[in-house]
Coordinates of N, CA and C and ligand atoms in Angstrom, one line a residue:
X1 N -2.6 -2.8 -12.3 CA -2.3 -2.2 -11.5 C -1.6 -2.6 -10.4
X2 N -0.1 -1.7 -9.7 CA 0.6 -2.5 -8.9 C 0.2 -2.7 -7.4
X3 N 0.9 -3.8 -6.9 CA 0.5 -4.3 -5.8 C 1.7 -4.5 -4.6
X4 N 1.4 -3.6 -4.2 CA 2.4 -3.3 -2.7 C 1.7 -4.2 -1.5
X5 N 2.7 -4.7 -0.6 CA 2.0 -5.5 0.6 C 2.4 -4.6 1.9
X6 N 1.0 -4.6 2.5 CA 0.9 -3.4 3.7 C 1.2 -4.6 4.9
X7 N 2.6 -4.3 5.0 CA 3.0 -5.1 6.6 C 4.6 -4.4 6.7
X8 N 5.0 -4.9 7.9 CA 6.4 -4.9 8.3 C 6.8 -5.8 8.5
X9 N 6.2 -7.2 8.3 CA 7.0 -8.5 8.7 C 7.6 -8.8 7.4
X10 N 8.8 -9.1 8.1 CA 9.9 -9.6 7.1 C 9.6 -11.1 6.3
X11 N 9.3 -11.9 7.3 CA 9.0 -13.3 6.6 C 7.8 -13.2 5.5
X12 N 6.7 -12.3 5.9 CA 5.4 -12.1 4.9 C 6.3 -11.3 3.5
X13 N 7.0 -10.4 3.7 CA 7.5 -9.8 2.5 C 8.2 -10.2 2.1
X14 N 9.0 -11.6 2.4 CA 9.9 -12.6 1.8 C 9.2 -13.5 1.0
X15 N 8.2 -13.9 1.4 CA 7.2 -15.0 0.9 C 6.5 -14.1 -0.3
X16 N 6.0 -13.1 -0.3 CA 5.2 -12.2 -1.3 C 6.5 -11.9 -2.1
X17 N 7.5 -11.7 -2.1 CA 8.6 -11.5 -3.0 C 8.8 -12.5 -3.9
X18 N 9.0 -13.6 -3.3 CA 8.9 -15.3 -4.1 C 8.0 -15.1 -4.7
X19 N 6.8 -14.5 -5.0 CA 5.8 -15.1 -5.9 C 5.9 -13.9 -7.1
X20 N 7.0 -13.0 -6.9 CA 7.4 -11.9 -8.0 C 6.1 -11.0 -8.2
X21 N 5.3 -11.1 -7.5 CA 4.1 -10.0 -7.6 C 4.0 -8.6 -7.0
X22 N 5.0 -8.6 -6.2 CA 5.1 -7.2 -5.2 C 5.8 -6.2 -5.6
X23 N 5.2 -5.0 -6.2 CA 5.7 -3.9 -6.4 C 6.3 -3.1 -5.6
X24 N 6.1 -2.8 -4.0 CA 6.5 -1.9 -3.0 C 5.7 -2.4 -2.0
X25 N 6.4 -1.7 -0.7 CA 5.7 -2.2 0.6 C 5.4 -0.8 1.1
X26 N 4.1 -0.9 1.9 CA 4.2 0.1 2.9 C 3.9 -0.3 4.6
X27 N 4.2 0.7 5.3 CA 4.3 0.3 6.6 C 3.6 1.8 7.4
X28 N 3.2 1.4 8.4 CA 2.8 2.4 9.5 C 3.4 2.3 10.7
X29 N 3.3 3.1 11.9 CA 3.7 2.5 13.0 C 2.7 1.5 13.7
X30 N 1.6 1.4 13.7 CA 1.0 -0.1 13.9 C 1.7 -1.0 13.3
X31 N 1.7 -1.4 12.2 CA 2.4 -2.4 11.8 C 3.9 -2.6 12.1
X32 N 4.6 -1.3 12.4 CA 6.0 -1.6 12.7 C 6.1 -2.2 14.4
X33 N 5.0 -1.7 15.3 CA 4.9 -1.8 16.7 C 4.8 -3.5 16.7
X34 N 4.0 -4.2 15.5 CA 3.6 -5.5 15.8 C 4.8 -6.2 15.8
X35 N 6.0 -5.6 15.2 CA 7.4 -6.6 14.8 C 8.2 -6.5 16.3
X36 N 8.1 -5.7 17.1 CA 8.7 -5.4 18.6 C 10.5 -5.6 18.5
X37 N 10.5 -4.4 17.3 CA 11.9 -4.3 17.1 C 12.4 -2.8 16.5
X38 N 13.2 -2.2 16.6 CA 13.7 -0.8 16.1 C 13.3 -0.7 14.5
X39 N 12.5 0.3 14.5 CA 12.1 0.8 13.1 C 13.0 0.9 12.1
X40 N 13.9 1.5 12.5 CA 14.8 1.7 11.3 C 15.5 0.3 10.8
X41 N 15.6 -0.4 11.8 CA 16.4 -1.8 11.7 C 15.3 -2.5 10.8
X42 N 14.4 -2.6 10.8 CA 13.1 -3.1 10.2 C 13.2 -2.5 8.7
X43 N 13.2 -1.0 8.8 CA 12.8 -0.5 7.4 C 14.4 -0.7 6.4
X44 N 15.5 -1.0 7.1 CA 16.5 -0.9 6.1 C 16.5 -2.5 6.0
X45 N 16.1 -3.5 6.4 CA 16.0 -4.6 6.5 C 14.7 -5.0 5.0
X46 N 13.9 -4.2 4.8 CA 12.9 -4.4 3.9 C 13.4 -3.6 2.5
X47 N 14.4 -2.5 2.9 CA 14.5 -1.9 1.8 C 15.6 -3.1 1.0
X48 N 16.2 -3.9 1.5 CA 17.1 -4.7 1.0 C 16.7 -6.0 0.3
X49 N 15.6 -6.1 0.7 CA 14.6 -7.3 0.3 C 13.9 -6.6 -1.2
X50 N 13.1 -5.3 -1.0 CA 12.3 -5.0 -2.1 C 13.3 -3.6 -2.8
X51 N 12.8 -3.6 -4.1 CA 13.7 -2.5 -4.6 C 12.9 -1.7 -5.0
X52 N 11.2 -1.7 -5.3 CA 10.1 -1.0 -5.3 C 10.1 0.1 -4.2
X53 N 9.1 1.2 -3.9 CA 9.2 2.0 -3.0 C 8.7 1.4 -1.7
X54 N 9.1 2.1 -0.5 CA 8.8 1.4 0.7 C 8.3 2.8 1.8
X55 N 6.9 2.6 2.0 CA 6.8 3.7 2.8 C 7.0 3.5 4.2
X56 N 7.7 4.6 4.9 CA 7.8 4.8 6.2 C 7.2 5.9 6.8
X57 N 6.5 6.0 7.7 CA 5.8 7.2 8.2 C 6.4 8.0 9.4
X58 N 6.1 9.2 9.2 CA 6.6 10.2 10.3 C 5.7 10.4 11.2
X59 N 6.2 10.6 12.4 CA 5.4 10.6 13.7 C 5.2 12.2 14.3
X60 N 6.0 12.6 13.8 CA 6.0 14.4 13.8 C 4.8 15.0 13.5
X61 N 4.4 16.0 14.1 CA 3.3 17.1 13.9 C 3.2 18.2 13.7
X62 N 4.6 18.6 13.5 CA 4.8 19.9 12.8 C 5.5 19.6 11.6
X63 N 5.4 20.8 10.4 CA 6.0 20.5 8.9 C 7.4 20.6 9.1
X64 N 7.9 21.5 9.8 CA 9.6 21.6 10.2 C 10.2 20.3 10.8
X65 N 9.2 19.7 11.6 CA 9.9 18.2 12.3 C 9.3 17.5 11.4
X66 N 8.2 17.3 10.6 CA 8.1 16.1 9.7 C 9.1 16.1 8.4
X67 N 9.3 17.3 8.3 CA 10.6 17.3 7.2 C 12.2 17.1 7.6
X68 N 12.4 17.2 9.2 CA 13.5 16.7 9.5 C 13.7 15.2 9.7
X69 N 12.5 14.7 10.2 CA 12.1 13.4 10.4 C 12.4 12.5 8.9
X70 N 11.7 13.3 7.8 CA 11.8 12.5 6.6 C 13.1 12.6 6.1
X71 N 13.9 13.4 6.2 CA 15.6 13.4 5.9 C 16.1 12.3 6.4
X72 N 15.9 11.8 7.4 CA 16.5 10.9 8.2 C 16.0 9.6 7.7
X73 N 14.5 9.5 7.5 CA 14.4 8.2 6.6 C 14.6 8.1 5.7
X74 N 14.7 9.1 4.8 CA 15.0 9.0 3.4 C 16.6 8.5 3.4
X75 N 17.2 8.6 4.3 CA 18.8 8.2 4.4 C 18.9 6.7 4.2
X76 N 17.8 6.0 4.6 CA 17.8 4.6 4.7 C 18.1 3.9 3.5
X77 N 17.5 4.5 2.6 CA 17.6 3.8 1.0 C 17.0 4.4 -0.1
X78 N 17.4 4.4 -1.1 CA 16.7 5.1 -2.1 C 15.6 4.9 -2.4
X79 N 14.9 3.8 -2.1 CA 13.6 3.8 -2.3 C 12.5 4.1 -1.3
X80 N 13.2 4.5 -0.1 CA 12.2 5.1 0.9 C 11.3 5.9 0.4
X81 N 10.0 6.3 0.8 CA 8.7 6.8 0.4 C 8.8 7.7 2.1
X82 N 8.2 8.7 1.8 CA 7.8 9.5 3.3 C 6.2 9.5 3.6
X83 N 5.7 8.7 4.2 CA 4.4 8.9 4.8 C 3.8 9.9 5.4
X84 N 3.3 10.8 5.2 CA 3.0 11.9 5.9 C 1.5 12.2 5.9
X85 N 0.8 12.4 7.3 CA -0.8 12.6 7.6 C -1.2 13.6 6.8
X86 N -2.3 13.6 6.5 CA -3.1 14.8 5.7 C -3.9 15.5 6.8
X87 N -2.7 16.3 7.1 CA -3.4 17.7 8.0 C -2.6 18.7 7.9
X88 N -3.2 19.8 8.1 CA -2.4 21.1 7.5 C -1.0 21.2 7.6
X89 N 0.1 20.9 8.1 CA 1.1 20.8 8.5 C 1.8 19.2 7.9
X90 N 0.9 18.5 7.6 CA 1.5 18.0 6.6 C 1.5 18.1 5.2
X91 N 0.8 18.7 4.8 CA 0.5 19.4 3.4 C 1.9 20.3 3.3
X92 N 1.9 21.3 4.0 CA 3.1 21.7 4.2 C 4.5 21.2 4.1
X93 N 4.2 19.8 4.9 CA 5.8 19.5 4.8 C 5.7 18.7 3.2
X94 N 4.8 18.1 2.7 CA 4.7 17.3 1.2 C 5.3 18.6 0.4
X95 N 5.1 19.8 0.7 CA 5.1 20.9 -0.5 C 7.0 21.0 -0.2
X96 N 7.5 21.2 0.9 CA 8.9 21.2 1.3 C 9.4 20.1 0.4
X97 N 9.2 18.8 0.9 CA 9.8 17.5 0.7 C 9.9 17.4 -0.9
X98 N 8.9 17.7 -1.5 CA 8.6 17.7 -3.0 C 9.8 18.5 -3.7
X99 N 9.7 19.9 -3.1 CA 11.3 20.6 -3.6 C 12.8 20.0 -3.1
X100 N 12.8 19.1 -2.3 CA 13.9 18.2 -2.2 C 13.8 16.9 -3.0
X101 N 13.1 16.9 -3.8 CA 13.0 15.5 -4.5 C 12.8 14.1 -3.5
X102 N 12.1 14.3 -2.4 CA 11.9 13.5 -1.5 C 10.3 12.8 -1.7
X103 N 10.0 11.7 -2.0 CA 8.9 11.1 -2.5 C 8.1 10.8 -1.4
X104 N 6.6 11.1 -1.3 CA 5.7 11.3 -0.2 C 4.6 10.6 -0.7
X105 N 4.0 9.7 0.5 CA 2.5 9.1 0.2 C 1.9 9.6 1.3
X106 N 0.8 10.6 1.1 CA 0.6 11.3 1.8 C -0.9 10.8 2.4
X107 N -1.0 10.2 3.5 CA -1.8 9.0 4.6 C -3.2 9.7 5.0
X108 N -3.7 8.5 5.7 CA -5.1 8.9 6.6 C -5.9 9.8 5.4
X109 N -6.0 9.5 4.4 CA -6.8 10.2 3.7 C -8.4 9.9 3.3
X110 N -9.1 10.6 3.9 CA -10.7 9.7 3.8 C -11.9 10.2 2.9
X111 N -11.2 11.6 1.5 CA -12.4 12.0 1.1 C -11.5 12.7 0.0
X112 N -12.5 13.0 -1.2 CA -11.8 13.4 -2.3 C -11.4 14.8 -2.2
X113 N -11.8 15.6 -1.3 CA -11.4 17.1 -1.4 C -9.8 17.1 -0.6
X114 N -9.5 16.0 0.6 CA -8.3 16.0 0.8 C -7.2 15.4 -0.1
X115 N -7.7 14.2 -0.7 CA -7.0 13.9 -2.0 C -6.4 15.0 -2.9
X116 N -7.4 16.1 -3.5 CA -7.0 16.8 -4.2 C -6.0 17.6 -3.9
X117 N -6.4 18.3 -2.4 CA -5.2 18.8 -1.7 C -3.5 18.1 -1.5
X118 N -3.8 16.8 -1.6 CA -2.5 16.2 -1.4 C -1.6 16.3 -3.0
X119 N -2.6 16.1 -3.8 CA -1.9 16.2 -5.4 C -1.4 17.6 -5.7
X120 N -2.3 18.9 -4.9 CA -2.0 20.0 -5.1 C -0.5 20.4 -4.6
X121 N -0.7 19.6 -3.4 CA 1.2 19.8 -2.5 C 2.2 19.1 -3.2
X122 N 1.7 18.2 -4.1 CA 2.8 17.7 -5.0 C 3.2 16.5 -4.5
X123 N 2.1 15.3 -3.5 CA 2.5 14.1 -2.9 C 2.5 13.2 -4.4
X124 N 3.8 12.3 -4.1 CA 3.9 11.1 -5.2 C 2.9 10.5 -4.9
X125 N 2.3 10.2 -4.2 CA 1.2 9.1 -3.9 C 0.0 9.5 -3.0
X126 N -1.4 9.4 -2.8 CA -1.9 9.5 -1.8 C -2.6 8.3 -1.3
X127 N -3.1 7.8 -0.2 CA -3.6 6.6 0.6 C -5.0 6.7 1.0
X128 N -6.0 6.7 0.2 CA -7.2 6.5 1.0 C -7.3 5.4 1.6
X129 N -7.7 5.5 2.4 CA -8.4 4.1 3.5 C -9.8 3.8 3.3
X130 N -10.1 2.7 2.5 CA -11.2 2.3 2.3 C -11.8 1.3 3.4
X131 N -11.3 0.5 4.0 CA -11.7 -0.4 5.0 C -12.1 0.7 6.2
X132 N -11.5 1.5 6.4 CA -12.1 2.2 7.8 C -13.0 3.3 7.3
X133 N -13.3 3.6 5.8 CA -14.9 4.1 5.6 C -15.5 3.0 5.7
X134 N -15.4 2.2 5.1 CA -16.5 1.1 5.3 C -17.2 0.6 6.6
X135 N -16.0 0.7 7.5 CA -16.5 0.4 8.9 C -17.4 1.4 9.3
X136 N -17.3 2.4 9.3 CA -18.3 3.6 9.3 C -19.4 3.7 8.7
X137 N -19.8 2.5 7.7 CA -21.0 2.5 7.3 C -20.7 3.6 5.6
X138 N -19.6 4.0 5.4 CA -19.3 5.0 4.2 C -18.9 4.4 3.0
X139 N -19.5 4.2 1.9 CA -18.7 3.1 0.9 C -17.3 3.7 0.1
X140 N -16.5 2.6 1.0 CA -15.0 3.6 1.0 C -14.6 3.7 -0.7
X141 N -15.3 2.6 -1.8 CA -14.6 2.9 -2.8 C -14.9 3.7 -3.7
X142 N -16.2 4.6 -3.2 CA -16.6 5.9 -4.2 C -15.5 6.6 -4.1
X143 N -15.0 6.9 -2.8 CA -13.7 8.0 -3.1 C -12.7 7.7 -3.8
X144 N -12.3 6.3 -3.8 CA -11.8 5.8 -5.1 C -11.7 6.5 -6.8
X145 N -13.2 6.4 -6.8 CA -14.0 6.8 -8.1 C -13.6 8.3 -8.3
X146 N -13.9 8.8 -7.0 CA -14.1 10.2 -7.4 C -12.4 10.7 -7.3
X147 N -11.6 10.2 -6.8 CA -10.5 10.8 -6.7 C -9.7 10.7 -8.3
X148 N -10.0 9.5 -8.9 CA -9.2 8.9 -10.0 C -10.0 10.1 -11.0
X149 N -11.5 10.4 -11.2 CA -11.9 11.6 -12.1 C -11.2 12.7 -11.7
X150 N -11.0 13.1 -10.4 CA -10.4 14.3 -10.4 C -9.0 14.8 -10.5
X151 N -8.4 13.3 -10.4 CA -6.9 13.6 -11.1 C -6.6 13.4 -12.3
X152 N -7.7 12.8 -13.0 CA -7.7 12.9 -14.5 C -8.1 14.3 -15.2
X153 N -9.1 14.7 -14.3 CA -9.7 15.7 -15.3 C -8.4 16.9 -15.2
X154 N -7.2 16.9 -14.2 CA -6.4 18.0 -14.2 C -4.8 17.3 -14.4
X155 N -5.0 16.0 -14.8 CA -3.6 15.3 -15.0 C -2.8 15.3 -14.3
X156 N -3.5 15.4 -12.7 CA -2.3 15.1 -11.4 C -1.5 14.0 -11.7
X157 N 0.0 14.1 -11.3 CA 0.7 12.8 -11.5 C 0.3 12.2 -10.3
X158 N 0.0 12.5 -9.0 CA -0.1 11.7 -7.9 C -0.8 10.4 -7.6
X159 N 0.1 9.4 -7.7 CA -0.6 8.3 -7.9 C -1.5 7.6 -6.7
X160 N -2.6 7.3 -6.8 CA -3.4 6.4 -6.0 C -3.2 5.1 -5.3
X161 N -2.9 5.2 -3.9 CA -2.7 3.8 -3.3 C -4.1 3.5 -2.8
X162 N -4.9 2.6 -3.1 CA -6.1 1.9 -2.4 C -5.5 1.4 -1.1
X163 N -5.6 2.0 0.2 CA -5.2 1.4 1.7 C -6.2 0.5 2.5
X164 N -5.9 0.3 3.4 CA -6.9 -0.2 4.2 C -8.0 -1.5 3.6
X165 N -6.9 -2.2 2.8 CA -7.8 -3.2 2.1 C -8.0 -4.0 3.1
X166 N -9.2 -4.9 2.9 CA -9.2 -6.0 4.0 C -9.9 -7.3 3.3
X167 N -10.2 -7.0 2.0 CA -10.9 -8.6 1.2 C -10.7 -8.1 -0.2
X168 N -10.4 -9.8 -0.8 CA -10.1 -9.9 -2.3 C -11.3 -8.8 -3.0
X169 N -12.1 -8.3 -3.0 CA -13.2 -7.8 -3.6 C -12.7 -6.2 -3.5
X170 N -11.9 -6.1 -3.0 CA -11.4 -4.2 -2.5 C -10.8 -4.6 -3.6
X171 N -9.7 -5.3 -3.9 CA -8.6 -5.5 -4.7 C -9.2 -5.5 -5.9
X172 N -10.2 -6.1 -6.4 CA -10.8 -6.2 -7.8 C -11.3 -5.1 -7.9
X173 N -12.4 -4.2 -7.1 CA -13.0 -3.2 -7.4 C -11.7 -1.9 -7.9
X174 N -11.0 -2.0 -6.9 CA -10.0 -0.9 -7.0 C -9.3 -1.4 -8.7
X175 N -8.9 -2.2 -9.0 CA -8.7 -2.4 -10.4 C -9.5 -2.3 -11.3
X176 N -11.1 -2.3 -11.0 CA -11.9 -2.1 -12.0 C -12.2 -0.6 -12.1
X177 N -11.7 0.3 -11.2 CA -11.9 1.6 -11.3 C -10.7 2.2 -12.1
X178 N -9.6 1.3 -11.9 CA -8.7 1.7 -12.7 C -7.2 2.2 -11.7
X179 N -7.2 2.0 -10.2 CA -6.6 2.7 -9.2 C -5.0 2.2 -9.6
X180 N -4.1 2.9 -9.3 CA -2.7 3.1 -9.7 C -2.2 1.6 -9.0
X181 N -2.4 1.6 -7.6 CA -1.8 0.8 -6.6 C -2.9 0.4 -5.7
X182 N -2.9 -1.2 -5.3 CA -3.6 -1.5 -4.2 C -2.3 -1.9 -3.3
X183 N -2.6 -1.6 -1.8 CA -1.9 -2.4 -0.7 C -2.4 -3.0 0.1
X184 N -2.0 -4.3 0.1 CA -2.8 -5.5 0.5 C -2.0 -6.0 1.6
X185 N -2.8 -6.2 2.8 CA -2.0 -7.4 3.9 C -1.8 -8.6 3.3
X186 N -1.0 -9.1 3.7 CA -0.3 -10.6 3.1 C -1.6 -11.6 3.1
X187 N -2.6 -11.7 4.2 CA -3.6 -12.5 4.1 C -4.3 -12.5 2.9
X188 N -4.6 -11.0 2.8 CA -5.5 -11.0 1.2 C -4.7 -11.6 0.3
X189 N -3.6 -11.3 0.1 CA -2.6 -11.6 -1.2 C -3.5 -13.4 -1.3
X190 N -2.7 -14.0 0.2 CA -3.4 -15.4 -0.1 C -4.5 -15.6 -0.5
X191 N -5.6 -14.7 -0.2 CA -7.1 -14.9 -0.4 C -7.1 -14.8 -1.9
X192 N -6.5 -13.8 -2.7 CA -6.6 -13.4 -4.1 C -6.1 -14.9 -4.8
X193 N -5.3 -15.4 -4.3 CA -4.8 -16.7 -5.1 C -5.6 -17.6 -5.2
X194 N -6.5 -17.9 -4.0 CA -6.9 -19.4 -3.5 C -8.5 -19.4 -4.3
X195 N -8.9 -20.2 -4.7 CA -10.4 -20.5 -5.0 C -10.5 -21.8 -5.0
X196 N -11.5 -22.4 -4.2 CA -11.9 -23.6 -4.1 C -12.3 -24.5 -5.0
X197 N -12.4 -24.3 -6.6 CA -12.8 -25.1 -7.5 C -11.5 -25.4 -8.1
X198 N -10.3 -24.2 -7.8 CA -9.0 -24.9 -8.4 C -8.3 -25.8 -7.8
X199 N -8.8 -25.7 -6.4 CA -8.2 -26.7 -5.5 C -8.8 -28.4 -5.8
X200 N -10.4 -28.2 -6.0 CA -11.1 -29.3 -6.4 C -10.5 -30.1 -8.0
X201 N -10.4 -28.7 -8.6 CA -9.9 -29.2 -9.6 C -8.9 -29.9 -9.9
X202 N -7.5 -29.5 -9.0 CA -6.1 -30.1 -8.9 C -6.4 -31.7 -8.7
X203 N -7.3 -31.7 -7.5 CA -7.6 -33.2 -7.0 C -8.2 -34.1 -8.0
X204 N -9.0 -33.6 -8.5 CA -10.0 -34.6 -9.4 C -8.9 -35.0 -10.9
X205 N -8.2 -34.1 -11.1 CA -6.9 -33.9 -12.4 C -6.2 -35.2 -11.9
X206 N -5.6 -35.1 -10.5 CA -4.5 -36.0 -10.0 C -5.0 -37.3 -9.8
X207 N -6.5 -37.5 -9.2 CA -7.0 -38.7 -9.2 C -7.3 -39.4 -10.6
X208 N -7.7 -38.4 -11.6 CA -8.0 -39.3 -12.9 C -6.4 -39.7 -13.6
X209 N -5.8 -38.9 -13.4 CA -4.2 -39.6 -14.0 C -3.8 -40.8 -13.4
X210 N -4.3 -41.2 -11.9 CA -3.9 -42.6 -11.8 C -4.6 -43.5 -12.5
X211 N -5.9 -43.1 -13.4 CA -6.3 -44.2 -13.9 C -5.7 -44.3 -15.2
X212 N -4.9 -43.8 -15.9 CA -4.4 -43.7 -17.2 C -3.5 -45.0 -17.1
X213 N -3.9 -45.9 -18.2 CA -2.7 -47.1 -18.4 C -1.7 -46.6 -18.4
X214 N -0.5 -47.4 -17.9 CA 0.9 -46.9 -18.0 C 1.1 -47.8 -19.4
X215 N 2.4 -47.3 -20.0 CA 2.6 -48.1 -21.5 C 3.2 -49.4 -21.5
Ligands
G3P1 O1 -1.0 1.1 5.7 C1 -2.7 1.7 6.2 C2 -3.4 0.6 6.0 O2 -3.8 0.1 5.2 C3 -4.2 0.8 7.2 O3 -4.9 -0.4 7.0 O4 -6.7 -2.3 8.0 O5 -5.4 -0.5 9.4 O6 -7.3 0.1 8.2 P1 -6.5 -0.5 8.3

């Protein structure tokens, strides 16, 4: 499973990149706003650090405006992927952009029916939001299972990005289901690495090493 980092914070991206485990980056207007700098400047910088796909979201609401905005965003770098919301106008925009070979990530997906339409429209990626479904007492991970089944029934090439990931178990469950990608906040990447028994084990080995007589 590929792991993307879900952030627009340059320091987090650099740190994750140094781990050598990051296959791409996803951003959204909320994440960009946290950085308090112009969006294009941030996106340019991210694309210089990461060679994998970098998702940048449109804010337009009509298909023609979305396409116009997408063309501008796509000029930033070759690895920019355009995030388009899953609404009627968004689906029209995805079809137009796929004809121009501009890659798309259809976002704010909350149901298998929406994901089916994203794939039919020619989306490169679809982003079902797991955590936000969990927040309203719906089992988010169930839609990943359903989308995976639907896509495999018809050999859709659209890749599933498990998004709105809130904890390490979301990542493990995504991998068990066989999702293509999980996009993960930096804090969750750190949680994935950590285990208390690993830390206790290291401490014990270091203490025991001191007991070994020197030659
Ligand atoms: O990139 C979109 C997504 O991952 C949002 O996550 O935590 O705001 O629901 P969250």
